[in-house]
């Protein structure tokens, strides 16, 4: 049964039951950096799984009609709500990750963004290097992020499902470093996956939209 919802835009649906946002490109659009095989499992099984789990977990609870972002903020840091938080945050993180990339991405950021990056990191290469270090050094599963923290761009990394939204920072782009993101294509070579994403897939226009 195809449970993917193709009616909506690429934004996350606001209330329960939550639906899997359409994949923004063809599933082979990120090849050869990320294969359709990886996307098939990562989007079709993992991302879909978080949606299915969350719908089961919130049915009949105070969270049943709450937006995804509100669920994330409300359950963050609460041990007894960890399952709801983890699934809700993973839905949000993955939708944001797909949007952080585009076919034939990478290259030079648009001028307005380049200025912002240079003001915070000195150069675009320094920013990318910091992102790569965060992504490669995240111990175990997690995410590397470029965020806006007040008026400054920063690189942060989070473990498991954690998302900078819960600490008041605005995500601008993310790279998934869970093994399911790269193992089929790169096995243990996380750095090769991260550098390929940074150099050839990042959608700097999406980053600029988020930073504006
Ligand atoms: Fe993932």
Short mmCIF file of C-alpha atoms and ligand atoms in Angstrom, two decimals:
data_model
loop_
_atom_site.label_atom_id
_atom_site.label_comp_id
_atom_site.label_asym_id
_atom_site.label_seq_id
_atom_site.Cartn_x
_atom_site.Cartn_y
_atom_site.Cartn_z
CA UNK A 1 0.00 0.00 0.00
CA UNK A 2 1.37 3.37 -0.92
CA UNK A 3 0.92 5.53 2.15
CA UNK A 4 2.77 8.54 0.84
CA UNK A 5 0.71 11.66 0.63
CA UNK A 6 1.30 13.55 -2.59
CA UNK A 7 -1.42 16.16 -2.23
CA UNK A 8 0.39 18.65 -0.06
CA UNK A 9 3.31 20.97 -0.61
CA UNK A 10 6.70 20.06 0.79
CA UNK A 11 5.91 21.61 4.16
CA UNK A 12 5.04 19.44 7.10
CA UNK A 13 1.30 19.09 7.63
CA UNK A 14 0.28 21.00 10.72
CA UNK A 15 -1.89 18.61 12.71
CA UNK A 16 -2.63 14.98 13.33
CA UNK A 17 -2.87 12.63 11.64
CA UNK A 18 0.58 13.53 10.46
CA UNK A 19 1.47 12.64 6.89
CA UNK A 20 4.76 12.03 5.16
CA UNK A 21 5.63 15.13 3.15
CA UNK A 22 6.20 14.37 -0.52
CA UNK A 23 9.85 13.81 -1.41
CA UNK A 24 10.75 17.10 -3.12
CA UNK A 25 12.54 15.48 -6.09
CA UNK A 26 12.65 12.18 -7.92
CA UNK A 27 14.15 9.54 -5.67
CA UNK A 28 17.19 9.22 -7.99
CA UNK A 29 17.71 13.00 -8.19
CA UNK A 30 20.60 13.02 -5.72
CA UNK A 31 22.58 10.34 -7.54
CA UNK A 32 25.44 9.59 -7.57
CA UNK A 33 25.94 11.29 -4.18
CA UNK A 34 22.94 9.59 -2.55
CA UNK A 35 21.40 6.71 -4.49
CA UNK A 36 17.71 5.99 -5.06
CA UNK A 37 18.30 2.80 -3.07
CA UNK A 38 19.27 4.84 0.00
CA UNK A 39 16.38 7.27 -0.50
CA UNK A 40 13.98 4.35 -0.91
CA UNK A 41 14.85 3.06 2.55
CA UNK A 42 15.58 6.39 4.21
CA UNK A 43 12.48 8.23 3.03
CA UNK A 44 10.18 5.32 2.26
CA UNK A 45 10.87 3.26 5.39
CA UNK A 46 12.56 5.37 8.08
CA UNK A 47 10.84 8.71 7.53
CA UNK A 48 7.51 6.97 6.91
CA UNK A 49 8.08 4.90 10.05
CA UNK A 50 8.43 8.00 12.24
CA UNK A 51 5.13 9.32 10.84
CA UNK A 52 3.33 6.03 11.50
CA UNK A 53 4.80 5.76 15.01
CA UNK A 54 3.87 9.31 15.96
CA UNK A 55 0.29 8.88 14.79
CA UNK A 56 -0.03 5.77 16.95
CA UNK A 57 1.60 7.45 19.96
CA UNK A 58 -0.53 10.62 19.95
CA UNK A 59 -3.91 9.06 19.10
CA UNK A 60 -6.36 9.97 21.84
CA UNK A 61 -3.82 12.06 23.80
CA UNK A 62 -3.40 15.79 24.45
CA UNK A 63 -1.07 15.80 21.41
CA UNK A 64 -3.62 14.43 18.95
CA UNK A 65 -4.47 17.80 17.41
CA UNK A 66 -1.21 19.62 18.07
CA UNK A 67 1.10 20.81 15.30
CA UNK A 68 4.38 18.98 14.86
CA UNK A 69 6.49 21.91 16.08
CA UNK A 70 4.35 22.36 19.19
CA UNK A 71 4.66 18.65 19.99
CA UNK A 72 8.45 18.90 19.65
CA UNK A 73 8.71 21.95 21.91
CA UNK A 74 6.31 20.55 24.50
CA UNK A 75 7.95 17.13 24.82
CA UNK A 76 11.62 18.19 24.59
CA UNK A 77 13.64 17.08 27.61
CA UNK A 78 10.75 15.14 29.19
CA UNK A 79 11.84 11.55 29.74
CA UNK A 80 8.28 10.27 29.98
CA UNK A 81 7.51 11.79 26.56
CA UNK A 82 10.71 10.64 24.86
CA UNK A 83 9.01 8.35 22.34
CA UNK A 84 6.69 11.12 21.16
CA UNK A 85 9.55 13.63 21.02
CA UNK A 86 11.85 11.29 19.12
CA UNK A 87 9.33 10.44 16.42
CA UNK A 88 8.01 14.00 16.06
CA UNK A 89 11.49 15.51 15.87
CA UNK A 90 12.64 12.88 13.38
CA UNK A 91 9.71 13.74 11.10
CA UNK A 92 10.66 17.41 11.24
CA UNK A 93 14.40 16.78 10.87
CA UNK A 94 14.01 14.55 7.82
CA UNK A 95 11.62 16.89 6.00
CA UNK A 96 14.14 19.68 6.63
CA UNK A 97 17.06 17.50 5.49
CA UNK A 98 15.43 16.68 2.13
CA UNK A 99 14.87 20.40 1.58
CA UNK A 100 18.47 21.22 2.52
CA UNK A 101 19.64 19.52 -0.68
CA UNK A 102 18.93 19.81 -4.38
CA UNK A 103 20.20 18.08 -7.51
CA UNK A 104 23.37 19.85 -8.72
CA UNK A 105 23.52 21.84 -5.49
CA UNK A 106 26.60 23.02 -3.65
CA UNK A 107 28.78 25.66 -5.27
CA UNK A 108 28.72 29.31 -4.27
CA UNK A 109 25.97 30.58 -1.96
CA UNK A 110 23.95 33.56 -3.24
CA UNK A 111 25.63 36.90 -2.47
CA UNK A 112 23.37 37.89 0.45
CA UNK A 113 24.00 34.57 2.19
CA UNK A 114 27.70 34.62 1.36
CA UNK A 115 28.00 37.93 3.20
CA UNK A 116 26.28 36.48 6.27
CA UNK A 117 28.50 33.41 6.19
CA UNK A 118 31.64 35.51 5.84
CA UNK A 119 30.57 37.74 8.74
CA UNK A 120 30.29 34.68 11.01
CA UNK A 121 32.96 32.29 9.71
CA UNK A 122 35.37 34.40 7.63
CA UNK A 123 34.91 32.35 4.47
CA UNK A 124 32.40 29.91 2.96
CA UNK A 125 35.09 27.22 3.04
CA UNK A 126 35.59 27.77 6.78
CA UNK A 127 31.86 27.38 7.33
CA UNK A 128 31.78 24.16 5.28
CA UNK A 129 34.83 22.86 7.12
CA UNK A 130 33.15 23.49 10.48
CA UNK A 131 30.01 21.71 9.25
CA UNK A 132 32.08 18.74 8.09
CA UNK A 133 33.90 18.52 11.43
CA UNK A 134 30.59 18.63 13.33
CA UNK A 135 29.04 15.99 11.06
CA UNK A 136 32.01 13.63 11.20
CA UNK A 137 32.65 14.03 14.94
CA UNK A 138 29.06 13.48 16.07
CA UNK A 139 29.45 10.27 18.09
CA UNK A 140 26.80 7.80 16.96
CA UNK A 141 23.54 8.95 15.40
CA UNK A 142 22.65 12.59 15.00
CA UNK A 143 22.66 15.71 12.88
CA UNK A 144 24.96 18.59 11.90
CA UNK A 145 23.27 21.96 11.53
CA UNK A 146 23.89 25.48 10.33
CA UNK A 147 21.71 27.66 12.55
CA UNK A 148 20.89 31.28 13.18
CA UNK A 149 21.48 32.07 16.84
CA UNK A 150 20.13 35.59 17.33
CA UNK A 151 21.96 37.41 14.53
CA UNK A 152 24.93 35.05 14.17
CA UNK A 153 25.33 31.95 12.05
CA UNK A 154 26.66 28.96 13.96
CA UNK A 155 27.39 25.28 13.42
CA UNK A 156 25.97 22.88 15.99
CA UNK A 157 25.52 19.13 16.19
CA UNK A 158 22.75 17.21 17.90
CA UNK A 159 22.43 13.59 19.01
CA UNK A 160 19.71 11.17 17.91
CA UNK A 161 16.51 13.14 17.23
CA UNK A 162 17.53 16.39 18.95
CA UNK A 163 16.79 19.56 16.99
CA UNK A 164 18.04 23.12 17.62
CA UNK A 165 14.44 24.42 17.57
CA UNK A 166 14.17 23.40 21.22
CA UNK A 167 17.01 25.70 22.26
CA UNK A 168 15.73 28.76 20.44
CA UNK A 169 18.05 28.52 17.44
CA UNK A 170 16.70 28.69 13.91
CA UNK A 171 17.82 25.81 11.67
CA UNK A 172 19.14 26.87 8.26
CA UNK A 173 20.38 23.52 6.92
CA UNK A 174 21.02 20.05 8.23
CA UNK A 175 22.99 16.93 7.35
CA UNK A 176 21.75 13.57 8.64
CA UNK A 177 24.62 11.49 10.00
CA UNK A 178 22.61 8.50 11.17
CA UNK A 179 24.15 5.42 9.52
CA UNK A 180 20.91 4.85 7.59
CA UNK A 181 21.68 8.08 5.70
CA UNK A 182 24.89 6.80 4.11
CA UNK A 183 25.73 3.20 4.93
CA UNK A 184 24.30 1.60 1.77
CA UNK A 185 26.32 3.98 -0.41
CA UNK A 186 29.43 4.73 1.67
CA UNK A 187 29.55 1.99 4.35
CA UNK A 188 31.69 3.44 7.18
CA UNK A 189 33.04 6.39 5.15
CA UNK A 190 30.91 9.08 6.78
CA UNK A 191 33.37 11.85 5.88
CA UNK A 192 33.09 11.04 2.15
CA UNK A 193 29.29 11.26 2.35
CA UNK A 194 29.41 14.52 4.32
CA UNK A 195 31.88 16.21 1.98
CA UNK A 196 29.95 15.10 -1.11
CA UNK A 197 26.73 16.50 0.33
CA UNK A 198 28.42 19.79 1.25
CA UNK A 199 30.12 20.19 -2.14
CA UNK A 200 27.46 18.86 -4.49
CA UNK A 201 24.00 18.84 -2.91
CA UNK A 202 23.49 21.70 -0.46
CA UNK A 203 20.67 24.01 -1.58
CA UNK A 204 22.06 27.41 -0.63
CA UNK A 205 18.88 29.12 -1.82
CA UNK A 206 16.93 27.16 0.80
CA UNK A 207 19.49 28.22 3.41
CA UNK A 208 19.10 31.87 2.38
CA UNK A 209 15.28 31.63 2.61
CA UNK A 210 15.62 30.32 6.16
CA UNK A 211 18.17 32.98 7.12
CA UNK A 212 16.10 35.89 5.78
FE1 LIG B 1 17.69 9.77 8.77
#
